[in-house]
JSON list of N, CA and C in Angstrom, two decimals:
[
{"chain": "A", "resi": 1, "resn": "UNK", "atom": "N", "xyz": [1.06, 31.99, 42.88]},
{"chain": "A", "resi": 1, "resn": "UNK", "atom": "CA", "xyz": [0.98, 29.90, 42.33]},
{"chain": "A", "resi": 1, "resn": "UNK", "atom": "C", "xyz": [-0.11, 29.36, 41.30]},
{"chain": "A", "resi": 2, "resn": "UNK", "atom": "N", "xyz": [-0.89, 29.26, 42.61]},
{"chain": "A", "resi": 2, "resn": "UNK", "atom": "CA", "xyz": [-2.39, 28.21, 42.40]},
{"chain": "A", "resi": 2, "resn": "UNK", "atom": "C", "xyz": [-3.03, 29.23, 41.28]},
{"chain": "A", "resi": 3, "resn": "UNK", "atom": "N", "xyz": [-3.30, 30.21, 41.60]},
{"chain": "A", "resi": 3, "resn": "UNK", "atom": "CA", "xyz": [-3.92, 31.21, 39.72]},
{"chain": "A", "resi": 3, "resn": "UNK", "atom": "C", "xyz": [-3.16, 31.13, 38.70]},
{"chain": "A", "resi": 4, "resn": "UNK", "atom": "N", "xyz": [-1.89, 30.99, 38.51]},
{"chain": "A", "resi": 4, "resn": "UNK", "atom": "CA", "xyz": [-1.16, 30.63, 37.51]},
{"chain": "A", "resi": 4, "resn": "UNK", "atom": "C", "xyz": [-1.58, 28.67, 37.00]},
{"chain": "A", "resi": 5, "resn": "UNK", "atom": "N", "xyz": [-1.12, 28.54, 38.29]},
{"chain": "A", "resi": 5, "resn": "UNK", "atom": "CA", "xyz": [-1.42, 26.66, 37.60]},
{"chain": "A", "resi": 5, "resn": "UNK", "atom": "C", "xyz": [-3.05, 26.49, 36.88]},
{"chain": "A", "resi": 6, "resn": "UNK", "atom": "N", "xyz": [-4.05, 27.41, 37.76]},
{"chain": "A", "resi": 6, "resn": "UNK", "atom": "CA", "xyz": [-4.75, 27.24, 37.28]},
{"chain": "A", "resi": 6, "resn": "UNK", "atom": "C", "xyz": [-5.18, 27.82, 35.98]},
{"chain": "A", "resi": 7, "resn": "UNK", "atom": "N", "xyz": [-4.49, 29.07, 35.59]},
{"chain": "A", "resi": 7, "resn": "UNK", "atom": "CA", "xyz": [-4.99, 30.08, 34.32]},
{"chain": "A", "resi": 7, "resn": "UNK", "atom": "C", "xyz": [-4.25, 28.51, 32.83]},
{"chain": "A", "resi": 8, "resn": "UNK", "atom": "N", "xyz": [-3.12, 27.99, 33.43]},
{"chain": "A", "resi": 8, "resn": "UNK", "atom": "CA", "xyz": [-2.60, 27.20, 32.52]},
{"chain": "A", "resi": 8, "resn": "UNK", "atom": "C", "xyz": [-3.55, 25.66, 32.33]},
{"chain": "A", "resi": 9, "resn": "UNK", "atom": "N", "xyz": [-3.82, 25.56, 33.93]},
{"chain": "A", "resi": 9, "resn": "UNK", "atom": "CA", "xyz": [-4.62, 24.58, 33.11]},
{"chain": "A", "resi": 9, "resn": "UNK", "atom": "C", "xyz": [-5.65, 24.62, 32.49]},
{"chain": "A", "resi": 10, "resn": "UNK", "atom": "N", "xyz": [-6.36, 25.72, 32.68]},
{"chain": "A", "resi": 10, "resn": "UNK", "atom": "CA", "xyz": [-7.75, 26.21, 31.62]},
{"chain": "A", "resi": 10, "resn": "UNK", "atom": "C", "xyz": [-7.45, 26.56, 30.21]},
{"chain": "A", "resi": 11, "resn": "UNK", "atom": "N", "xyz": [-6.34, 26.44, 30.22]},
{"chain": "A", "resi": 11, "resn": "UNK", "atom": "CA", "xyz": [-5.86, 26.84, 28.65]},
{"chain": "A", "resi": 11, "resn": "UNK", "atom": "C", "xyz": [-5.43, 25.69, 27.95]},
{"chain": "A", "resi": 12, "resn": "UNK", "atom": "N", "xyz": [-5.46, 24.78, 28.66]},
{"chain": "A", "resi": 12, "resn": "UNK", "atom": "CA", "xyz": [-5.08, 23.75, 28.35]},
{"chain": "A", "resi": 12, "resn": "UNK", "atom": "C", "xyz": [-6.14, 22.66, 27.47]},
{"chain": "A", "resi": 13, "resn": "UNK", "atom": "N", "xyz": [-6.96, 22.61, 28.53]},
{"chain": "A", "resi": 13, "resn": "UNK", "atom": "CA", "xyz": [-8.10, 22.66, 27.87]},
{"chain": "A", "resi": 13, "resn": "UNK", "atom": "C", "xyz": [-8.58, 22.95, 27.01]},
{"chain": "A", "resi": 14, "resn": "UNK", "atom": "N", "xyz": [-9.08, 24.03, 27.25]},
{"chain": "A", "resi": 14, "resn": "UNK", "atom": "CA", "xyz": [-8.85, 24.46, 26.03]},
{"chain": "A", "resi": 14, "resn": "UNK", "atom": "C", "xyz": [-8.72, 24.55, 24.60]},
{"chain": "A", "resi": 15, "resn": "UNK", "atom": "N", "xyz": [-7.24, 24.02, 24.49]},
{"chain": "A", "resi": 15, "resn": "UNK", "atom": "CA", "xyz": [-5.81, 24.07, 23.51]},
{"chain": "A", "resi": 15, "resn": "UNK", "atom": "C", "xyz": [-6.95, 22.52, 22.72]},
{"chain": "A", "resi": 16, "resn": "UNK", "atom": "N", "xyz": [-6.77, 21.49, 24.49]},
{"chain": "A", "resi": 16, "resn": "UNK", "atom": "CA", "xyz": [-6.92, 20.39, 23.79]},
{"chain": "A", "resi": 16, "resn": "UNK", "atom": "C", "xyz": [-8.34, 19.94, 23.08]},
{"chain": "A", "resi": 17, "resn": "UNK", "atom": "N", "xyz": [-9.60, 21.07, 23.24]},
{"chain": "A", "resi": 17, "resn": "UNK", "atom": "CA", "xyz": [-10.72, 20.85, 22.99]},
{"chain": "A", "resi": 17, "resn": "UNK", "atom": "C", "xyz": [-10.71, 21.44, 21.30]},
{"chain": "A", "resi": 18, "resn": "UNK", "atom": "N", "xyz": [-10.09, 22.73, 20.98]},
{"chain": "A", "resi": 18, "resn": "UNK", "atom": "CA", "xyz": [-9.81, 22.90, 20.06]},
{"chain": "A", "resi": 18, "resn": "UNK", "atom": "C", "xyz": [-8.94, 22.20, 19.10]},
{"chain": "A", "resi": 19, "resn": "UNK", "atom": "N", "xyz": [-8.06, 20.92, 19.45]},
{"chain": "A", "resi": 19, "resn": "UNK", "atom": "CA", "xyz": [-7.62, 20.08, 18.91]},
{"chain": "A", "resi": 19, "resn": "UNK", "atom": "C", "xyz": [-8.44, 19.58, 18.49]},
{"chain": "A", "resi": 20, "resn": "UNK", "atom": "N", "xyz": [-9.61, 19.28, 19.11]},
{"chain": "A", "resi": 20, "resn": "UNK", "atom": "CA", "xyz": [-10.27, 17.60, 18.72]},
{"chain": "A", "resi": 20, "resn": "UNK", "atom": "C", "xyz": [-11.36, 18.45, 17.77]},
{"chain": "A", "resi": 21, "resn": "UNK", "atom": "N", "xyz": [-12.20, 19.61, 18.15]},
{"chain": "A", "resi": 21, "resn": "UNK", "atom": "CA", "xyz": [-12.56, 19.96, 17.34]},
{"chain": "A", "resi": 21, "resn": "UNK", "atom": "C", "xyz": [-11.41, 20.60, 15.86]},
{"chain": "A", "resi": 22, "resn": "UNK", "atom": "N", "xyz": [-10.73, 20.49, 15.35]},
{"chain": "A", "resi": 22, "resn": "UNK", "atom": "CA", "xyz": [-9.90, 20.80, 14.14]},
{"chain": "A", "resi": 22, "resn": "UNK", "atom": "C", "xyz": [-9.56, 19.30, 13.92]},
{"chain": "A", "resi": 23, "resn": "UNK", "atom": "N", "xyz": [-9.69, 17.87, 14.16]},
{"chain": "A", "resi": 23, "resn": "UNK", "atom": "CA", "xyz": [-9.71, 16.61, 14.25]},
{"chain": "A", "resi": 23, "resn": "UNK", "atom": "C", "xyz": [-10.56, 16.87, 13.32]},
{"chain": "A", "resi": 24, "resn": "UNK", "atom": "N", "xyz": [-11.86, 16.72, 14.01]},
{"chain": "A", "resi": 24, "resn": "UNK", "atom": "CA", "xyz": [-13.11, 16.77, 13.09]},
{"chain": "A", "resi": 24, "resn": "UNK", "atom": "C", "xyz": [-12.93, 17.20, 12.30]},
{"chain": "A", "resi": 25, "resn": "UNK", "atom": "N", "xyz": [-12.50, 18.33, 12.10]},
{"chain": "A", "resi": 25, "resn": "UNK", "atom": "CA", "xyz": [-12.68, 19.75, 10.83]},
{"chain": "A", "resi": 25, "resn": "UNK", "atom": "C", "xyz": [-12.56, 18.56, 9.98]},
{"chain": "A", "resi": 26, "resn": "UNK", "atom": "N", "xyz": [-11.17, 17.88, 9.72]},
{"chain": "A", "resi": 26, "resn": "UNK", "atom": "CA", "xyz": [-10.29, 17.63, 8.82]},
{"chain": "A", "resi": 26, "resn": "UNK", "atom": "C", "xyz": [-10.36, 16.41, 8.41]},
{"chain": "A", "resi": 27, "resn": "UNK", "atom": "N", "xyz": [-11.30, 15.42, 9.57]},
{"chain": "A", "resi": 27, "resn": "UNK", "atom": "CA", "xyz": [-11.36, 13.96, 9.39]},
{"chain": "A", "resi": 27, "resn": "UNK", "atom": "C", "xyz": [-12.62, 13.80, 7.92]},
{"chain": "A", "resi": 28, "resn": "UNK", "atom": "N", "xyz": [-13.80, 14.88, 8.39]},
{"chain": "A", "resi": 28, "resn": "UNK", "atom": "CA", "xyz": [-14.54, 14.52, 7.22]},
{"chain": "A", "resi": 28, "resn": "UNK", "atom": "C", "xyz": [-14.79, 15.05, 5.86]},
{"chain": "A", "resi": 29, "resn": "UNK", "atom": "N", "xyz": [-13.21, 16.01, 5.52]},
{"chain": "A", "resi": 29, "resn": "UNK", "atom": "CA", "xyz": [-13.00, 16.20, 3.89]},
{"chain": "A", "resi": 29, "resn": "UNK", "atom": "C", "xyz": [-11.98, 14.78, 3.42]},
{"chain": "A", "resi": 30, "resn": "UNK", "atom": "N", "xyz": [-11.21, 14.35, 4.33]},
{"chain": "A", "resi": 30, "resn": "UNK", "atom": "CA", "xyz": [-10.48, 13.84, 4.36]},
{"chain": "A", "resi": 30, "resn": "UNK", "atom": "C", "xyz": [-10.97, 12.23, 4.51]},
{"chain": "A", "resi": 31, "resn": "UNK", "atom": "N", "xyz": [-11.79, 11.44, 4.63]},
{"chain": "A", "resi": 31, "resn": "UNK", "atom": "CA", "xyz": [-12.71, 10.43, 4.50]},
{"chain": "A", "resi": 31, "resn": "UNK", "atom": "C", "xyz": [-12.32, 9.47, 2.94]},
{"chain": "A", "resi": 32, "resn": "UNK", "atom": "N", "xyz": [-13.10, 10.80, 1.75]},
{"chain": "A", "resi": 32, "resn": "UNK", "atom": "CA", "xyz": [-13.01, 10.27, 0.54]},
{"chain": "A", "resi": 32, "resn": "UNK", "atom": "C", "xyz": [-11.79, 10.03, 0.35]},
{"chain": "A", "resi": 33, "resn": "UNK", "atom": "N", "xyz": [-10.54, 10.85, 0.76]},
{"chain": "A", "resi": 33, "resn": "UNK", "atom": "CA", "xyz": [-8.89, 10.70, 0.12]},
{"chain": "A", "resi": 33, "resn": "UNK", "atom": "C", "xyz": [-9.33, 9.18, 0.78]},
{"chain": "A", "resi": 34, "resn": "UNK", "atom": "N", "xyz": [-9.35, 8.86, 2.03]},
{"chain": "A", "resi": 34, "resn": "UNK", "atom": "CA", "xyz": [-8.79, 7.32, 2.75]},
{"chain": "A", "resi": 34, "resn": "UNK", "atom": "C", "xyz": [-9.04, 6.26, 1.93]},
{"chain": "A", "resi": 35, "resn": "UNK", "atom": "N", "xyz": [-10.52, 6.60, 1.37]},
{"chain": "A", "resi": 35, "resn": "UNK", "atom": "CA", "xyz": [-11.54, 5.05, 0.78]},
{"chain": "A", "resi": 35, "resn": "UNK", "atom": "C", "xyz": [-11.10, 5.17, -0.49]},
{"chain": "A", "resi": 36, "resn": "UNK", "atom": "N", "xyz": [-10.24, 6.94, -1.36]},
{"chain": "A", "resi": 36, "resn": "UNK", "atom": "CA", "xyz": [-9.58, 6.35, -2.57]},
{"chain": "A", "resi": 36, "resn": "UNK", "atom": "C", "xyz": [-8.41, 5.88, -2.64]},
{"chain": "A", "resi": 37, "resn": "UNK", "atom": "N", "xyz": [-7.50, 5.95, -1.50]},
{"chain": "A", "resi": 37, "resn": "UNK", "atom": "CA", "xyz": [-6.34, 5.28, -1.48]},
{"chain": "A", "resi": 37, "resn": "UNK", "atom": "C", "xyz": [-6.84, 4.00, -0.70]},
{"chain": "A", "resi": 38, "resn": "UNK", "atom": "N", "xyz": [-7.01, 3.17, -0.02]},
{"chain": "A", "resi": 38, "resn": "UNK", "atom": "CA", "xyz": [-6.92, 2.20, 0.20]},
{"chain": "A", "resi": 38, "resn": "UNK", "atom": "C", "xyz": [-7.74, 1.19, -0.69]},
{"chain": "A", "resi": 39, "resn": "UNK", "atom": "N", "xyz": [-7.96, 2.15, -2.12]},
{"chain": "A", "resi": 39, "resn": "UNK", "atom": "CA", "xyz": [-9.00, 1.37, -3.66]},
{"chain": "A", "resi": 39, "resn": "UNK", "atom": "C", "xyz": [-8.13, 1.03, -3.93]},
{"chain": "A", "resi": 40, "resn": "UNK", "atom": "N", "xyz": [-6.50, 2.61, -4.11]},
{"chain": "A", "resi": 40, "resn": "UNK", "atom": "CA", "xyz": [-5.62, 1.85, -5.71]},
{"chain": "A", "resi": 40, "resn": "UNK", "atom": "C", "xyz": [-4.33, 1.14, -4.73]},
{"chain": "A", "resi": 41, "resn": "UNK", "atom": "N", "xyz": [-4.90, 0.89, -3.59]},
{"chain": "A", "resi": 41, "resn": "UNK", "atom": "CA", "xyz": [-3.18, -0.07, -2.85]},
{"chain": "A", "resi": 41, "resn": "UNK", "atom": "C", "xyz": [-4.53, -1.08, -3.24]},
{"chain": "A", "resi": 42, "resn": "UNK", "atom": "N", "xyz": [-5.56, -1.50, -3.11]},
{"chain": "A", "resi": 42, "resn": "UNK", "atom": "CA", "xyz": [-6.47, -2.41, -3.55]},
{"chain": "A", "resi": 42, "resn": "UNK", "atom": "C", "xyz": [-5.85, -3.26, -4.56]},
{"chain": "A", "resi": 43, "resn": "UNK", "atom": "N", "xyz": [-6.00, -2.08, -6.43]},
{"chain": "A", "resi": 43, "resn": "UNK", "atom": "CA", "xyz": [-5.74, -2.13, -7.15]},
{"chain": "A", "resi": 43, "resn": "UNK", "atom": "C", "xyz": [-3.96, -2.49, -7.19]},
{"chain": "A", "resi": 44, "resn": "UNK", "atom": "N", "xyz": [-3.20, -1.95, -6.24]},
{"chain": "A", "resi": 44, "resn": "UNK", "atom": "CA", "xyz": [-1.58, -1.75, -6.68]},
{"chain": "A", "resi": 44, "resn": "UNK", "atom": "C", "xyz": [-1.12, -3.23, -6.17]},
{"chain": "A", "resi": 45, "resn": "UNK", "atom": "N", "xyz": [-2.30, -3.57, -5.09]},
{"chain": "A", "resi": 45, "resn": "UNK", "atom": "CA", "xyz": [-1.75, -5.66, -4.73]},
{"chain": "A", "resi": 45, "resn": "UNK", "atom": "C", "xyz": [-1.94, -6.43, -6.34]},
{"chain": "A", "resi": 46, "resn": "UNK", "atom": "N", "xyz": [-3.78, -6.39, -6.31]},
{"chain": "A", "resi": 46, "resn": "UNK", "atom": "CA", "xyz": [-4.16, -6.85, -7.61]},
{"chain": "A", "resi": 46, "resn": "UNK", "atom": "C", "xyz": [-2.83, -7.05, -8.62]},
{"chain": "A", "resi": 47, "resn": "UNK", "atom": "N", "xyz": [-2.17, -5.93, -9.26]},
{"chain": "A", "resi": 47, "resn": "UNK", "atom": "CA", "xyz": [-1.65, -5.51, -10.25]},
{"chain": "A", "resi": 47, "resn": "UNK", "atom": "C", "xyz": [-0.30, -6.14, -9.93]},
{"chain": "A", "resi": 48, "resn": "UNK", "atom": "N", "xyz": [0.01, -6.27, -8.51]},
{"chain": "A", "resi": 48, "resn": "UNK", "atom": "CA", "xyz": [1.88, -7.30, -8.65]},
{"chain": "A", "resi": 48, "resn": "UNK", "atom": "C", "xyz": [1.16, -8.36, -8.93]},
{"chain": "A", "resi": 49, "resn": "UNK", "atom": "N", "xyz": [0.22, -9.17, -8.30]},
{"chain": "A", "resi": 49, "resn": "UNK", "atom": "CA", "xyz": [-0.15, -9.61, -8.23]},
{"chain": "A", "resi": 49, "resn": "UNK", "atom": "C", "xyz": [-0.32, -10.54, -10.03]},
{"chain": "A", "resi": 50, "resn": "UNK", "atom": "N", "xyz": [-0.77, -10.09, -10.91]},
{"chain": "A", "resi": 50, "resn": "UNK", "atom": "CA", "xyz": [-0.52, -10.02, -11.70]},
{"chain": "A", "resi": 50, "resn": "UNK", "atom": "C", "xyz": [0.50, -10.39, -12.99]},
{"chain": "A", "resi": 51, "resn": "UNK", "atom": "N", "xyz": [1.13, -9.65, -12.14]},
{"chain": "A", "resi": 51, "resn": "UNK", "atom": "CA", "xyz": [2.50, -9.61, -12.52]},
{"chain": "A", "resi": 51, "resn": "UNK", "atom": "C", "xyz": [3.75, -10.39, -12.12]},
{"chain": "A", "resi": 52, "resn": "UNK", "atom": "N", "xyz": [3.69, -10.83, -11.00]},
{"chain": "A", "resi": 52, "resn": "UNK", "atom": "CA", "xyz": [4.14, -12.18, -10.96]},
{"chain": "A", "resi": 52, "resn": "UNK", "atom": "C", "xyz": [3.39, -13.68, -11.93]},
{"chain": "A", "resi": 53, "resn": "UNK", "atom": "N", "xyz": [2.29, -13.22, -11.63]},
{"chain": "A", "resi": 53, "resn": "UNK", "atom": "CA", "xyz": [1.64, -14.82, -12.29]},
{"chain": "A", "resi": 53, "resn": "UNK", "atom": "C", "xyz": [2.07, -14.99, -13.43]},
{"chain": "A", "resi": 54, "resn": "UNK", "atom": "N", "xyz": [2.16, -13.74, -14.55]},
{"chain": "A", "resi": 54, "resn": "UNK", "atom": "CA", "xyz": [3.33, -13.20, -15.68]},
{"chain": "A", "resi": 54, "resn": "UNK", "atom": "C", "xyz": [4.87, -13.53, -15.74]},
{"chain": "A", "resi": 55, "resn": "UNK", "atom": "N", "xyz": [5.35, -13.02, -14.47]},
{"chain": "A", "resi": 55, "resn": "UNK", "atom": "CA", "xyz": [6.39, -13.72, -14.67]},
{"chain": "A", "resi": 55, "resn": "UNK", "atom": "C", "xyz": [6.69, -15.44, -14.44]},
{"chain": "A", "resi": 56, "resn": "UNK", "atom": "N", "xyz": [5.69, -15.63, -13.38]},
{"chain": "A", "resi": 56, "resn": "UNK", "atom": "CA", "xyz": [6.28, -17.47, -13.46]},
{"chain": "A", "resi": 56, "resn": "UNK", "atom": "C", "xyz": [5.84, -17.84, -14.55]},
{"chain": "A", "resi": 57, "resn": "UNK", "atom": "N", "xyz": [4.36, -18.02, -15.53]},
{"chain": "A", "resi": 57, "resn": "UNK", "atom": "CA", "xyz": [4.33, -18.30, -16.48]},
{"chain": "A", "resi": 57, "resn": "UNK", "atom": "C", "xyz": [5.18, -18.47, -17.71]},
{"chain": "A", "resi": 58, "resn": "UNK", "atom": "N", "xyz": [6.46, -16.74, -17.80]},
{"chain": "A", "resi": 58, "resn": "UNK", "atom": "CA", "xyz": [7.21, -16.38, -18.46]},
{"chain": "A", "resi": 58, "resn": "UNK", "atom": "C", "xyz": [8.97, -17.45, -18.39]},
{"chain": "A", "resi": 59, "resn": "UNK", "atom": "N", "xyz": [8.90, -17.72, -17.28]},
{"chain": "A", "resi": 59, "resn": "UNK", "atom": "CA", "xyz": [10.02, -18.33, -16.37]},
{"chain": "A", "resi": 59, "resn": "UNK", "atom": "C", "xyz": [9.52, -20.27, -17.18]},
{"chain": "A", "resi": 60, "resn": "UNK", "atom": "N", "xyz": [8.61, -20.49, -16.53]},
{"chain": "A", "resi": 60, "resn": "UNK", "atom": "CA", "xyz": [7.65, -21.63, -17.34]},
{"chain": "A", "resi": 60, "resn": "UNK", "atom": "C", "xyz": [7.95, -22.05, -18.66]},
{"chain": "A", "resi": 61, "resn": "UNK", "atom": "N", "xyz": [7.64, -21.09, -19.87]},
{"chain": "A", "resi": 61, "resn": "UNK", "atom": "CA", "xyz": [7.70, -21.03, -20.59]},
{"chain": "A", "resi": 61, "resn": "UNK", "atom": "C", "xyz": [9.31, -21.30, -21.27]},
{"chain": "A", "resi": 62, "resn": "UNK", "atom": "N", "xyz": [10.58, -20.59, -20.68]},
{"chain": "A", "resi": 62, "resn": "UNK", "atom": "CA", "xyz": [11.19, -20.05, -20.52]},
{"chain": "A", "resi": 62, "resn": "UNK", "atom": "C", "xyz": [12.08, -21.47, -20.97]},
{"chain": "A", "resi": 63, "resn": "UNK", "atom": "N", "xyz": [11.81, -22.33, -19.32]},
{"chain": "A", "resi": 63, "resn": "UNK", "atom": "CA", "xyz": [12.14, -23.49, -18.90]},
{"chain": "A", "resi": 63, "resn": "UNK", "atom": "C", "xyz": [12.15, -24.74, -20.31]},
{"chain": "A", "resi": 64, "resn": "UNK", "atom": "N", "xyz": [10.51, -24.32, -20.47]},
{"chain": "A", "resi": 64, "resn": "UNK", "atom": "CA", "xyz": [10.34, -25.06, -21.61]},
{"chain": "A", "resi": 64, "resn": "UNK", "atom": "C", "xyz": [11.34, -26.16, -23.24]},
{"chain": "A", "resi": 65, "resn": "UNK", "atom": "N", "xyz": [11.85, -23.98, -23.37]},
{"chain": "A", "resi": 65, "resn": "UNK", "atom": "CA", "xyz": [12.13, -23.46, -24.16]},
{"chain": "A", "resi": 65, "resn": "UNK", "atom": "C", "xyz": [13.30, -24.35, -23.94]},
{"chain": "A", "resi": 66, "resn": "UNK", "atom": "N", "xyz": [13.77, -24.26, -23.11]},
{"chain": "A", "resi": 66, "resn": "UNK", "atom": "CA", "xyz": [15.47, -24.31, -23.04]},
{"chain": "A", "resi": 66, "resn": "UNK", "atom": "C", "xyz": [15.39, -26.24, -23.03]},
{"chain": "A", "resi": 67, "resn": "UNK", "atom": "N", "xyz": [14.86, -27.01, -23.02]},
{"chain": "A", "resi": 67, "resn": "UNK", "atom": "CA", "xyz": [14.21, -28.37, -22.67]},
{"chain": "A", "resi": 67, "resn": "UNK", "atom": "C", "xyz": [14.39, -28.87, -24.24]},
{"chain": "A", "resi": 68, "resn": "UNK", "atom": "N", "xyz": [13.62, -27.80, -25.08]},
{"chain": "A", "resi": 68, "resn": "UNK", "atom": "CA", "xyz": [13.42, -27.82, -26.57]},
{"chain": "A", "resi": 68, "resn": "UNK", "atom": "C", "xyz": [15.05, -27.78, -27.00]},
{"chain": "A", "resi": 69, "resn": "UNK", "atom": "N", "xyz": [15.14, -26.86, -26.58]},
{"chain": "A", "resi": 69, "resn": "UNK", "atom": "CA", "xyz": [16.57, -26.73, -27.22]},
{"chain": "A", "resi": 69, "resn": "UNK", "atom": "C", "xyz": [17.74, -27.92, -26.78]},
{"chain": "A", "resi": 70, "resn": "UNK", "atom": "N", "xyz": [17.73, -27.84, -25.54]},
{"chain": "A", "resi": 70, "resn": "UNK", "atom": "CA", "xyz": [18.16, -28.95, -25.03]},
{"chain": "A", "resi": 70, "resn": "UNK", "atom": "C", "xyz": [18.21, -30.81, -26.03]},
{"chain": "A", "resi": 71, "resn": "UNK", "atom": "N", "xyz": [17.13, -31.11, -26.07]},
{"chain": "A", "resi": 71, "resn": "UNK", "atom": "CA", "xyz": [16.62, -31.73, -26.99]},
{"chain": "A", "resi": 71, "resn": "UNK", "atom": "C", "xyz": [16.72, -31.85, -28.33]},
{"chain": "A", "resi": 72, "resn": "UNK", "atom": "N", "xyz": [16.96, -30.59, -29.09]},
{"chain": "A", "resi": 72, "resn": "UNK", "atom": "CA", "xyz": [17.00, -30.52, -29.96]},
{"chain": "A", "resi": 72, "resn": "UNK", "atom": "C", "xyz": [18.85, -30.64, -30.20]},
{"chain": "A", "resi": 73, "resn": "UNK", "atom": "N", "xyz": [19.66, -30.23, -29.55]},
{"chain": "A", "resi": 73, "resn": "UNK", "atom": "CA", "xyz": [20.74, -30.54, -29.54]},
{"chain": "A", "resi": 73, "resn": "UNK", "atom": "C", "xyz": [21.65, -31.54, -29.15]},
{"chain": "A", "resi": 74, "resn": "UNK", "atom": "N", "xyz": [21.17, -32.20, -28.53]},
{"chain": "A", "resi": 74, "resn": "UNK", "atom": "CA", "xyz": [21.17, -33.16, -28.15]},
{"chain": "A", "resi": 74, "resn": "UNK", "atom": "C", "xyz": [20.67, -34.36, -28.60]},
{"chain": "A", "resi": 75, "resn": "UNK", "atom": "N", "xyz": [20.09, -34.25, -29.21]},
{"chain": "A", "resi": 75, "resn": "UNK", "atom": "CA", "xyz": [19.58, -35.66, -30.60]},
{"chain": "A", "resi": 75, "resn": "UNK", "atom": "C", "xyz": [20.31, -36.33, -31.70]},
{"chain": "A", "resi": 76, "resn": "UNK", "atom": "N", "xyz": [20.63, -37.33, -31.69]},
{"chain": "A", "resi": 76, "resn": "UNK", "atom": "CA", "xyz": [21.72, -38.33, -32.66]},
{"chain": "A", "resi": 76, "resn": "UNK", "atom": "C", "xyz": [21.12, -37.35, -34.09]},
{"chain": "A", "resi": 77, "resn": "UNK", "atom": "N", "xyz": [22.20, -36.75, -34.26]},
{"chain": "A", "resi": 77, "resn": "UNK", "atom": "CA", "xyz": [22.25, -36.18, -35.99]},
{"chain": "A", "resi": 77, "resn": "UNK", "atom": "C", "xyz": [22.27, -37.59, -37.03]},
{"chain": "A", "resi": 78, "resn": "UNK", "atom": "N", "xyz": [21.01, -38.14, -37.51]},
{"chain": "A", "resi": 78, "resn": "UNK", "atom": "CA", "xyz": [21.47, -39.31, -38.63]},
{"chain": "A", "resi": 78, "resn": "UNK", "atom": "C", "xyz": [21.84, -39.08, -40.30]}
]
């Protein structure tokens, strides 16, 4: 029984070491992709900020136009 437990323990250690080696082997090729992903996410956030700014300007302009239209329609006619 103890021999079987030792065998399983040894196999678990070997597999854990193999897992660590595989993780190292995959991290290296993936690191440029992670960097690219972070850069793309930053660019996406920048674009979303620009979109929000433009939407704000559009809303301000719509309010100005609405005030002008209201001012024209409510002004006394001569």
